[in-house]
CSV table of C-alpha atoms in Angstrom, one decimal:
chain,number,residue,atom,x,y,z
A,1,MET,CA,1.1,-2.6,-57.0
A,2,ASN,CA,-1.9,-0.5,-57.7
A,3,PRO,CA,-1.3,3.2,-57.3
A,4,ARG,CA,-2.8,4.8,-54.2
A,5,PRO,CA,-5.8,6.8,-55.2
A,6,ALA,CA,-5.4,10.5,-54.8
A,7,PRO,CA,-7.5,12.0,-52.0
A,8,HIS,CA,-10.5,14.1,-53.0
A,9,ALA,CA,-9.9,17.8,-52.9
A,10,ALA,CA,-11.7,19.6,-50.1
A,11,ILE,CA,-14.9,21.2,-51.2
A,12,GLU,CA,-15.9,24.5,-49.8
A,13,PRO,CA,-19.6,24.4,-49.0
A,14,GLN,CA,-21.8,27.0,-50.6
A,15,PRO,CA,-24.5,27.8,-48.0
A,16,ASP,CA,-27.0,29.3,-50.5
A,17,ALA,CA,-26.7,26.3,-52.8
A,18,ILE,CA,-27.0,23.8,-50.0
A,19,VAL,CA,-30.2,25.5,-48.7
A,20,ARG,CA,-31.7,25.7,-52.2
A,21,SER,CA,-31.0,22.0,-52.8
A,22,ALA,CA,-32.5,20.9,-49.5
A,23,ARG,CA,-35.6,23.0,-50.0
A,24,ALA,CA,-36.0,21.7,-53.5
A,25,VAL,CA,-35.9,18.1,-52.2
A,26,ILE,CA,-38.5,18.8,-49.6
A,27,ALA,CA,-40.8,20.6,-52.0
A,28,THR,CA,-40.5,17.8,-54.6
A,29,GLU,CA,-41.3,15.1,-52.1
A,30,ALA,CA,-44.1,17.1,-50.5
A,31,ALA,CA,-45.7,17.6,-53.9
A,32,ALA,CA,-45.5,13.8,-54.6
A,33,ILE,CA,-47.2,13.1,-51.3
A,34,ALA,CA,-50.0,15.5,-52.1
A,35,GLU,CA,-50.5,13.7,-55.4
A,36,LEU,CA,-51.1,10.4,-53.5
A,37,GLU,CA,-54.2,11.6,-51.8
A,38,PRO,CA,-56.7,11.6,-54.8
A,39,ARG,CA,-55.6,8.0,-55.5
A,40,ILE,CA,-56.9,6.7,-52.2
A,41,GLY,CA,-60.1,5.0,-53.2
A,42,ALA,CA,-61.5,1.6,-54.0
A,43,ALA,CA,-58.1,-0.2,-54.4
A,44,PHE,CA,-56.9,1.1,-51.1
A,45,VAL,CA,-60.2,0.0,-49.4
A,46,GLU,CA,-59.8,-3.5,-51.0
A,47,ALA,CA,-56.2,-3.7,-49.7
A,48,CYS,CA,-57.4,-2.9,-46.2
A,49,ARG,CA,-60.2,-5.5,-46.5
A,50,LEU,CA,-57.7,-8.2,-47.4
A,51,LEU,CA,-55.4,-7.2,-44.5
A,52,LEU,CA,-58.2,-7.1,-42.0
A,53,ALA,CA,-59.4,-10.5,-43.1
A,54,CYS,CA,-55.9,-12.0,-42.9
A,55,ARG,CA,-55.9,-14.9,-40.4
A,56,GLY,CA,-52.1,-15.2,-40.6
A,57,ARG,CA,-49.6,-12.4,-40.9
A,58,VAL,CA,-48.8,-9.7,-43.4
A,59,VAL,CA,-45.6,-10.6,-45.2
A,60,VAL,CA,-43.9,-7.4,-46.5
A,61,THR,CA,-41.2,-7.8,-49.1
A,62,GLY,CA,-39.0,-5.7,-51.4
A,63,MET,CA,-35.5,-5.4,-52.8
A,64,GLY,CA,-32.9,-2.6,-52.3
A,65,LYS,CA,-34.3,0.7,-51.1
A,66,SER,CA,-37.8,-0.7,-51.5
A,67,GLY,CA,-36.7,-3.4,-49.1
A,68,HIS,CA,-35.6,-0.9,-46.5
A,69,VAL,CA,-39.0,0.8,-46.8
A,70,ALA,CA,-40.7,-2.6,-46.6
A,71,ARG,CA,-39.0,-3.4,-43.4
A,72,LYS,CA,-40.2,-0.1,-41.9
A,73,ILE,CA,-43.8,-0.8,-43.1
A,74,ALA,CA,-43.7,-4.2,-41.5
A,75,ALA,CA,-42.5,-2.8,-38.2
A,76,THR,CA,-45.2,-0.1,-38.3
A,77,LEU,CA,-47.9,-2.6,-39.0
A,78,ALA,CA,-46.7,-5.0,-36.3
A,79,SER,CA,-46.7,-2.2,-33.7
A,80,THR,CA,-50.1,-0.9,-34.5
A,81,GLY,CA,-52.1,-4.2,-34.3
A,82,THR,CA,-51.5,-5.9,-37.6
A,83,PRO,CA,-49.1,-8.9,-37.2
A,84,ALA,CA,-46.4,-8.5,-39.9
A,85,PHE,CA,-42.8,-9.3,-40.8
A,86,PHE,CA,-40.3,-8.7,-43.6
A,87,VAL,CA,-39.1,-11.4,-45.9
A,88,HIS,CA,-36.1,-10.7,-48.2
A,89,PRO,CA,-37.2,-11.8,-51.7
A,90,GLY,CA,-33.7,-13.0,-52.6
A,91,GLU,CA,-33.6,-15.2,-49.5
A,92,ALA,CA,-37.1,-16.3,-50.1
A,93,SER,CA,-36.0,-18.3,-53.2
A,94,HIS,CA,-33.4,-20.0,-51.1
A,95,GLY,CA,-35.5,-21.3,-48.3
A,96,ASP,CA,-37.3,-18.4,-46.6
A,97,LEU,CA,-40.3,-18.9,-48.8
A,98,GLY,CA,-41.3,-21.5,-46.2
A,99,MET,CA,-42.0,-18.6,-43.8
A,100,ILE,CA,-45.0,-17.6,-46.0
A,101,GLN,CA,-48.1,-19.6,-45.2
A,102,PRO,CA,-51.5,-19.9,-46.9
A,103,ASP,CA,-53.2,-17.8,-44.3
A,104,ASP,CA,-50.9,-14.9,-44.9
A,105,VAL,CA,-51.2,-11.8,-47.1
A,106,VAL,CA,-48.2,-10.6,-49.1
A,107,LEU,CA,-47.5,-6.9,-49.6
A,108,ALA,CA,-44.8,-6.5,-52.3
A,109,LEU,CA,-42.9,-3.2,-53.0
A,110,SER,CA,-41.2,-2.4,-56.2
A,111,TYR,CA,-41.3,0.9,-58.0
A,112,SER,CA,-40.6,-0.6,-61.4
A,113,GLY,CA,-42.8,-3.6,-60.8
A,114,GLU,CA,-40.2,-5.6,-62.6
A,115,THR,CA,-37.8,-6.6,-59.8
A,116,ASP,CA,-36.5,-10.1,-60.8
A,117,GLU,CA,-36.3,-11.4,-57.2
A,118,LEU,CA,-39.9,-10.6,-56.6
A,119,LEU,CA,-41.2,-11.9,-59.9
A,120,PHE,CA,-39.3,-15.2,-59.4
A,121,ILE,CA,-41.2,-16.0,-56.2
A,122,LEU,CA,-44.7,-14.8,-57.4
A,123,PRO,CA,-45.7,-18.2,-58.9
A,124,MET,CA,-45.1,-20.0,-55.6
A,125,ILE,CA,-47.1,-17.3,-53.7
A,126,LYS,CA,-50.0,-17.5,-56.2
A,127,ARG,CA,-50.0,-21.3,-56.2
A,128,GLN,CA,-50.8,-21.3,-52.5
A,129,GLY,CA,-53.7,-18.9,-53.1
A,130,ILE,CA,-52.0,-16.2,-51.0
A,131,PRO,CA,-53.5,-12.7,-51.6
A,132,LEU,CA,-51.0,-10.3,-53.1
A,133,ILE,CA,-51.0,-6.5,-52.7
A,134,ALA,CA,-48.5,-4.7,-54.9
A,135,LEU,CA,-47.2,-1.2,-54.3
A,136,THR,CA,-45.5,0.0,-57.4
A,137,GLY,CA,-45.0,3.2,-59.5
A,138,LYS,CA,-46.0,1.4,-62.7
A,139,PRO,CA,-49.6,0.3,-62.9
A,140,GLY,CA,-48.8,-1.6,-66.2
A,141,SER,CA,-45.9,-3.6,-64.7
A,142,SER,CA,-45.7,-7.4,-64.3
A,143,LEU,CA,-46.0,-7.2,-60.5
A,144,ALA,CA,-49.0,-4.9,-60.7
A,145,GLY,CA,-50.6,-7.2,-63.3
A,146,GLN,CA,-50.3,-10.3,-61.1
A,147,ALA,CA,-51.5,-8.6,-57.9
A,148,ASP,CA,-55.0,-9.0,-56.4
A,149,VAL,CA,-54.8,-5.3,-55.5
A,150,HIS,CA,-52.5,-2.6,-56.9
A,151,LEU,CA,-51.6,0.5,-55.0
A,152,ASP,CA,-50.3,3.3,-57.2
A,153,GLY,CA,-47.2,5.0,-55.8
A,154,SER,CA,-46.1,6.6,-59.0
A,155,ILE,CA,-44.3,10.0,-58.9
A,156,SER,CA,-43.5,12.7,-61.4
A,157,ASN,CA,-39.8,12.8,-60.7
A,158,GLU,CA,-37.2,11.8,-58.1
A,159,ALA,CA,-35.7,14.5,-55.9
A,160,CYS,CA,-32.3,13.3,-57.0
A,161,PRO,CA,-31.2,15.7,-59.7
A,162,LEU,CA,-29.7,12.8,-61.6
A,163,GLY,CA,-33.0,11.0,-61.5
A,164,LEU,CA,-31.2,7.9,-60.2
A,165,ALA,CA,-31.3,7.6,-56.4
A,166,PRO,CA,-34.7,6.5,-55.1
A,167,THR,CA,-35.8,9.5,-53.0
A,168,THR,CA,-39.3,10.7,-53.8
A,169,SER,CA,-40.4,7.2,-54.8
A,170,THR,CA,-39.4,5.7,-51.5
A,171,THR,CA,-41.1,8.5,-49.6
A,172,ALA,CA,-44.3,7.9,-51.5
A,173,ALA,CA,-44.1,4.2,-50.7
A,174,LEU,CA,-43.5,4.9,-47.0
A,175,VAL,CA,-46.4,7.2,-46.8
A,176,LEU,CA,-48.8,4.7,-48.4
A,177,GLY,CA,-47.5,2.1,-45.9
A,178,ASP,CA,-48.2,4.5,-43.0
A,179,ALA,CA,-51.7,5.1,-44.5
A,180,LEU,CA,-52.4,1.4,-44.5
A,181,ALA,CA,-51.2,1.0,-41.0
A,182,ILE,CA,-53.3,3.8,-39.5
A,183,ALA,CA,-56.4,2.9,-41.5
A,184,LEU,CA,-56.1,-0.6,-40.1
A,185,LEU,CA,-55.4,0.7,-36.6
A,186,GLU,CA,-58.6,2.7,-36.6
A,187,ALA,CA,-60.6,-0.1,-38.2
A,188,ARG,CA,-59.5,-2.5,-35.4
A,189,GLY,CA,-60.2,0.0,-32.7
A,190,PHE,CA,-56.6,-0.2,-31.6
A,191,THR,CA,-56.0,1.8,-28.4
A,192,SER,CA,-53.1,3.5,-26.7
A,193,ASP,CA,-53.1,0.6,-24.2
A,194,ASP,CA,-52.7,-1.9,-27.0
A,195,PHE,CA,-49.8,0.2,-28.4
A,196,ALA,CA,-48.1,0.2,-25.0
A,197,ARG,CA,-48.4,-3.5,-24.7
A,198,SER,CA,-46.2,-3.9,-27.8
A,199,HIS,CA,-43.7,-1.2,-26.5
A,200,PRO,CA,-43.3,-2.2,-22.8
A,201,ALA,CA,-39.6,-1.3,-22.7
A,202,GLY,CA,-39.9,2.2,-24.3
A,203,SER,CA,-40.6,5.5,-22.6
A,204,LEU,CA,-44.0,5.5,-24.2
A,205,GLY,CA,-44.8,2.1,-22.8
A,206,ARG,CA,-43.8,3.2,-19.3
A,207,ARG,CA,-46.1,6.2,-19.5
A,208,LEU,CA,-49.0,4.2,-20.7
A,209,LEU,CA,-48.6,1.1,-18.6
A,210,LEU,CA,-47.0,2.0,-15.3
A,211,ARG,CA,-49.5,2.6,-12.5
A,212,ILE,CA,-49.2,4.5,-9.2
A,213,SER,CA,-49.3,1.2,-7.3
A,214,ASP,CA,-46.2,0.1,-9.2
A,215,VAL,CA,-44.0,3.0,-8.0
A,216,MET,CA,-45.5,4.2,-4.7
A,217,HIS,CA,-44.2,3.5,-1.2
A,218,ALA,CA,-46.7,1.4,0.8
A,219,GLY,CA,-47.4,-0.1,4.2
A,220,ASP,CA,-44.9,1.0,6.9
A,221,ASN,CA,-42.9,3.0,4.3
A,222,VAL,CA,-45.6,5.6,4.1
A,223,PRO,CA,-45.0,8.5,6.5
A,224,ARG,CA,-48.0,9.2,8.7
A,225,VAL,CA,-48.7,10.8,12.1
A,226,PRO,CA,-51.9,11.5,14.1
A,227,PRO,CA,-53.2,15.1,14.3
A,228,GLU,CA,-52.1,15.5,17.9
A,229,ALA,CA,-48.5,14.6,17.0
A,230,SER,CA,-45.9,17.3,18.0
A,231,LEU,CA,-43.8,19.1,15.4
A,232,THR,CA,-40.8,17.0,16.6
A,233,ALA,CA,-42.7,13.7,16.0
A,234,ALA,CA,-43.7,14.8,12.5
A,235,LEU,CA,-40.1,15.8,11.6
A,236,VAL,CA,-38.8,12.5,12.9
A,237,GLU,CA,-41.3,10.6,10.7
A,238,MET,CA,-40.5,12.7,7.7
A,239,THR,CA,-36.7,12.1,8.2
A,240,ARG,CA,-37.2,8.4,8.7
A,241,LYS,CA,-39.4,7.9,5.6
A,242,HIS,CA,-37.3,10.2,3.2
A,243,LEU,CA,-40.2,11.6,1.3
A,244,GLY,CA,-40.1,15.3,2.5
A,245,MET,CA,-43.6,15.1,3.9
A,246,THR,CA,-45.9,13.2,6.2
A,247,ALA,CA,-49.6,12.4,6.0
A,248,VAL,CA,-51.7,13.4,8.9
A,249,VAL,CA,-54.4,10.8,9.5
A,250,ASP,CA,-57.2,9.9,11.9
A,251,ALA,CA,-57.5,6.7,13.8
A,252,GLU,CA,-59.0,5.0,10.7
A,253,ASP,CA,-56.1,6.1,8.5
A,254,ARG,CA,-58.2,8.6,6.7
A,255,LEU,CA,-56.4,11.6,5.3
A,256,LEU,CA,-56.8,14.9,7.3
A,257,GLY,CA,-53.9,16.8,5.8
A,258,VAL,CA,-50.2,16.8,4.9
A,259,PHE,CA,-47.2,18.4,6.6
A,260,THR,CA,-44.3,19.2,4.3
A,261,ASP,CA,-40.9,20.9,4.3
A,262,GLY,CA,-42.7,23.9,3.0
A,263,ASP,CA,-45.1,23.9,6.0
A,264,LEU,CA,-42.1,23.7,8.3
A,265,ARG,CA,-40.4,26.7,6.7
A,266,ARG,CA,-43.6,28.7,6.9
A,267,ALA,CA,-44.0,27.8,10.6
A,268,LEU,CA,-40.4,28.8,11.3
A,269,ASP,CA,-41.0,32.2,9.6
A,270,ASP,CA,-44.2,32.8,11.6
A,271,GLU,CA,-43.5,34.5,15.0
A,272,ASP,CA,-47.0,33.7,16.2
A,273,VAL,CA,-46.4,29.9,16.0
A,274,ASN,CA,-45.3,28.2,19.2
A,275,LEU,CA,-43.0,25.6,17.7
A,276,ARG,CA,-42.7,23.7,21.0
A,277,GLY,CA,-46.3,23.5,21.8
A,278,ALA,CA,-48.0,23.3,18.4
A,279,THR,CA,-49.5,20.1,17.1
A,280,VAL,CA,-49.0,19.0,13.5
A,281,ALA,CA,-52.8,19.6,12.9
A,282,GLU,CA,-52.2,23.3,13.5
A,283,LEU,CA,-49.4,23.5,10.9
A,284,MET,CA,-50.5,21.0,8.2
A,285,THR,CA,-51.9,21.8,4.8
A,286,ARG,CA,-55.6,20.8,4.6
A,287,GLY,CA,-57.1,19.4,1.4
A,288,PRO,CA,-53.7,18.3,-0.2
A,289,LYS,CA,-53.5,17.0,-3.7
A,290,THR,CA,-53.8,13.2,-3.8
A,291,ILE,CA,-54.0,10.5,-6.4
A,292,GLY,CA,-55.5,7.0,-6.6
A,293,PRO,CA,-53.4,3.8,-6.8
A,294,ASP,CA,-54.9,2.7,-10.1
A,295,LYS,CA,-54.0,6.0,-11.9
A,296,LEU,CA,-51.2,6.1,-14.4
A,297,ALA,CA,-47.8,7.2,-13.0
A,298,ALA,CA,-47.7,9.7,-15.8
A,299,GLU,CA,-50.8,11.4,-14.3
A,300,ALA,CA,-48.9,11.9,-11.0
A,301,ALA,CA,-46.1,13.6,-13.0
A,302,GLN,CA,-48.6,15.9,-14.6
A,303,LEU,CA,-50.3,16.7,-11.3
A,304,MET,CA,-46.9,17.5,-9.7
A,305,GLU,CA,-45.9,19.8,-12.6
A,306,LYS,CA,-49.3,21.6,-12.7
A,307,HIS,CA,-49.3,22.4,-8.9
A,308,GLN,CA,-45.6,22.8,-8.5
A,309,ILE,CA,-45.3,20.1,-5.8
A,310,HIS,CA,-42.8,17.3,-5.4
A,311,ALA,CA,-44.8,14.6,-3.6
A,312,LEU,CA,-48.2,13.0,-3.5
A,313,LEU,CA,-50.2,10.9,-1.1
A,314,VAL,CA,-52.1,8.0,-2.6
A,315,VAL,CA,-55.6,7.4,-1.2
A,316,ASP,CA,-58.4,4.9,-1.8
A,317,GLU,CA,-62.0,5.7,-2.5
A,318,GLU,CA,-62.7,6.3,1.3
A,319,ARG,CA,-59.7,8.7,1.6
A,320,ARG,CA,-57.6,6.2,3.5
A,321,VAL,CA,-53.9,6.6,2.9
A,322,VAL,CA,-52.5,3.6,1.0
A,323,GLY,CA,-49.3,5.0,-0.4
A,324,ALA,CA,-47.0,7.9,-1.1
A,325,LEU,CA,-44.5,8.9,-3.8
A,326,ASN,CA,-42.3,11.8,-4.8
A,327,ILE,CA,-40.7,13.1,-8.0
A,328,HIS,CA,-37.6,10.9,-7.4
A,329,ASP,CA,-39.7,7.8,-7.6
A,330,LEU,CA,-41.0,8.9,-11.0
A,331,LEU,CA,-37.5,9.7,-12.1
A,332,ARG,CA,-36.3,6.2,-11.0
A,333,ALA,CA,-39.1,4.7,-13.0
A,334,ARG,CA,-38.2,6.8,-16.0
A,335,VAL,CA,-41.7,8.2,-16.2
A,336,VAL,CA,-40.2,11.8,-16.3
């Protein structure tokens, strides 16, 4: 039987040393990123030209840590208007090469530029006439030499004190990938609405896509009373519709004002108000905050927060009441 390995002795952390180490990593990687900026020039522009002209998809590939970065770059490209996906170079030589088509563009990542799995599939890529963009740290490498465009991601040193773990080099590659994605986004005129359409399930998608008409109460579910309604009638309507307020409308359903829980409290506190004889028109708030049905639900949240209110009436262009919503509707829709 193999002897059971002895457990590692507990190491007492040294706070000062830990802070120094972390700060050194950040400083090293920040300096490497700064060194990338002067290299953005003709090669970067040509890479963007190839990607913009791509009639298929951008195939991003890489091994090891470069592969992880390649996956992230592919995801960022895809979510910002450039169709892209990741192909593992090892799997490519065992069938996945069929995923790469003549209309595609390949973006290959390898700091050394000598990754065997990448070099093995290059002849098949080149034979199909597929444009190749290489992102390496070695401009004289085999991968860089075979590429149509080479992006220089070289660094002075890794943040790892042993010089072994890819740290600064992967950060530099990631930043160049982000630079490509954003340059392409701006060149395409990609908008926040476009972004939301590819993120419909996320909170950002909800904020950018969900309209007032999607979350508001409409039809008979909207509390409304005429101006001559009694206080009792207004309270019954508010209670029945569960929105903490009621619209006060004329015969054509045009908004005259709103009566809220706050208006009720103020009326109860005012000795001059005849609660039995007063009409809702005498107690309502005139000129209430409203919103249109085509506005974003996120705008309703901003309006409520700005004016410290909890409900809004929805009106059309002629000030007719078409809906109502409160903060709970926005919470259920996960807009706030």
